């Protein structure tokens, strides 16, 4: 159900990975990682507010995550298709991952 903290948790995990900082008490051994946060419950404005609040709380600057954090919302019409299945088998859409 909504309002249980799923978005707050995933934003925290995304920022932890994108900054390489142990924001949630777990080390990121390989340093900053590229993260694609894909949310199906909140629109982009709400996601931006949630991310901004988490960044303020953890003293994260925009430049700390630029090039590492990518955000999309399914509610804003962003489509996501990573693979298709046909008679020939499964075809992974490599450009989506790139």
mmCIF file of C-alpha atoms in Angstrom:
data_model
loop_
_atom_site.group_PDB
_atom_site.id
_atom_site.type_symbol
_atom_site.label_atom_id
_atom_site.label_comp_id
_atom_site.label_asym_id
_atom_site.label_seq_id
_atom_site.Cartn_x
_atom_site.Cartn_y
_atom_site.Cartn_z
ATOM 1 C CA UNK A 1 0.000 0.000 0.000
ATOM 2 C CA UNK A 2 0.956 3.629 -0.437
ATOM 3 C CA UNK A 3 2.471 5.686 2.363
ATOM 4 C CA UNK A 4 4.636 2.870 3.720
ATOM 5 C CA UNK A 5 7.991 4.478 2.873
ATOM 6 C CA UNK A 6 8.936 2.573 -0.278
ATOM 7 C CA UNK A 7 9.864 5.731 -2.173
ATOM 8 C CA UNK A 8 11.848 7.160 0.743
ATOM 9 C CA UNK A 9 13.774 3.896 1.045
ATOM 10 C CA UNK A 10 14.514 3.607 -2.676
ATOM 11 C CA UNK A 11 15.581 7.268 -2.838
ATOM 12 C CA UNK A 12 17.910 6.646 0.114
ATOM 13 C CA UNK A 13 19.370 3.575 -1.577
ATOM 14 C CA UNK A 14 19.763 5.433 -4.878
ATOM 15 C CA UNK A 15 21.565 8.345 -3.202
ATOM 16 C CA UNK A 16 23.772 5.956 -1.251
ATOM 17 C CA UNK A 17 24.846 4.253 -4.485
ATOM 18 C CA UNK A 18 25.124 7.457 -6.531
ATOM 19 C CA UNK A 19 27.334 9.184 -3.947
ATOM 20 C CA UNK A 20 29.216 6.114 -2.771
ATOM 21 C CA UNK A 21 28.466 7.180 0.815
ATOM 22 C CA UNK A 22 27.103 4.814 3.509
ATOM 23 C CA UNK A 23 23.917 6.855 4.031
ATOM 24 C CA UNK A 24 21.908 3.844 5.190
ATOM 25 C CA UNK A 25 24.673 2.208 7.203
ATOM 26 C CA UNK A 26 26.060 0.043 4.395
ATOM 27 C CA UNK A 27 29.348 0.712 2.636
ATOM 28 C CA UNK A 28 29.474 1.023 -1.143
ATOM 29 C CA UNK A 29 32.731 -0.869 -1.720
ATOM 30 C CA UNK A 30 33.166 0.118 -5.376
ATOM 31 C CA UNK A 31 32.452 3.817 -4.846
ATOM 32 C CA UNK A 32 29.808 5.861 -6.653
ATOM 33 C CA UNK A 33 27.621 3.943 -9.078
ATOM 34 C CA UNK A 34 25.295 5.018 -11.864
ATOM 35 C CA UNK A 35 21.702 4.626 -10.657
ATOM 36 C CA UNK A 36 18.433 4.716 -12.535
ATOM 37 C CA UNK A 37 15.545 5.345 -10.152
ATOM 38 C CA UNK A 38 12.311 4.269 -11.831
ATOM 39 C CA UNK A 39 9.149 4.938 -9.829
ATOM 40 C CA UNK A 40 5.624 3.886 -10.771
ATOM 41 C CA UNK A 41 3.714 5.462 -7.863
ATOM 42 C CA UNK A 42 4.837 9.112 -7.721
ATOM 43 C CA UNK A 43 4.969 11.776 -10.413
ATOM 44 C CA UNK A 44 8.242 13.508 -11.215
ATOM 45 C CA UNK A 45 7.463 16.600 -9.115
ATOM 46 C CA UNK A 46 6.890 14.453 -6.016
ATOM 47 C CA UNK A 47 10.051 12.460 -6.734
ATOM 48 C CA UNK A 48 12.045 15.681 -7.103
ATOM 49 C CA UNK A 49 10.728 16.906 -3.726
ATOM 50 C CA UNK A 50 11.575 13.621 -2.038
ATOM 51 C CA UNK A 51 15.072 13.557 -3.542
ATOM 52 C CA UNK A 52 15.667 17.216 -2.612
ATOM 53 C CA UNK A 53 14.617 16.554 0.992
ATOM 54 C CA UNK A 54 16.898 13.523 1.254
ATOM 55 C CA UNK A 55 19.784 15.485 -0.277
ATOM 56 C CA UNK A 56 19.247 18.312 2.202
ATOM 57 C CA UNK A 57 19.137 15.861 5.119
ATOM 58 C CA UNK A 58 22.342 14.093 4.021
ATOM 59 C CA UNK A 59 24.162 17.271 2.850
ATOM 60 C CA UNK A 60 24.333 16.061 -0.743
ATOM 61 C CA UNK A 61 24.930 18.688 -3.413
ATOM 62 C CA UNK A 62 23.559 18.447 -6.954
ATOM 63 C CA UNK A 63 27.089 18.037 -8.327
ATOM 64 C CA UNK A 64 27.581 15.013 -6.029
ATOM 65 C CA UNK A 65 25.038 13.034 -8.082
ATOM 66 C CA UNK A 66 25.224 14.683 -11.508
ATOM 67 C CA UNK A 67 25.960 11.976 -14.066
ATOM 68 C CA UNK A 68 25.275 9.241 -11.513
ATOM 69 C CA UNK A 69 21.550 9.582 -10.683
ATOM 70 C CA UNK A 70 18.854 9.279 -13.350
ATOM 71 C CA UNK A 71 15.168 9.522 -12.456
ATOM 72 C CA UNK A 72 11.968 8.597 -14.290
ATOM 73 C CA UNK A 73 8.325 8.233 -13.320
ATOM 74 C CA UNK A 74 5.892 5.918 -15.028
ATOM 75 C CA UNK A 75 3.097 8.311 -14.026
ATOM 76 C CA UNK A 76 4.517 10.957 -16.336
ATOM 77 C CA UNK A 77 4.179 8.711 -19.375
ATOM 78 C CA UNK A 78 7.749 7.430 -19.459
ATOM 79 C CA UNK A 79 7.682 3.964 -20.938
ATOM 80 C CA UNK A 80 10.078 1.205 -20.003
ATOM 81 C CA UNK A 81 10.675 -1.906 -22.039
ATOM 82 C CA UNK A 82 13.910 -3.764 -21.350
ATOM 83 C CA UNK A 83 13.212 -6.898 -23.371
ATOM 84 C CA UNK A 84 10.678 -8.517 -25.657
ATOM 85 C CA UNK A 85 9.689 -12.136 -26.121
ATOM 86 C CA UNK A 86 8.855 -13.617 -29.493
ATOM 87 C CA UNK A 87 8.970 -16.977 -31.261
ATOM 88 C CA UNK A 88 12.673 -16.392 -31.859
ATOM 89 C CA UNK A 89 13.289 -16.002 -28.113
ATOM 90 C CA UNK A 90 13.998 -13.118 -25.792
ATOM 91 C CA UNK A 91 15.578 -9.958 -27.164
ATOM 92 C CA UNK A 92 17.174 -7.603 -24.637
ATOM 93 C CA UNK A 93 16.973 -3.927 -25.627
ATOM 94 C CA UNK A 94 20.603 -2.952 -25.115
ATOM 95 C CA UNK A 95 20.082 0.833 -25.712
ATOM 96 C CA UNK A 96 17.789 0.936 -22.653
ATOM 97 C CA UNK A 97 20.613 -0.374 -20.480
ATOM 98 C CA UNK A 98 23.215 1.852 -22.066
#
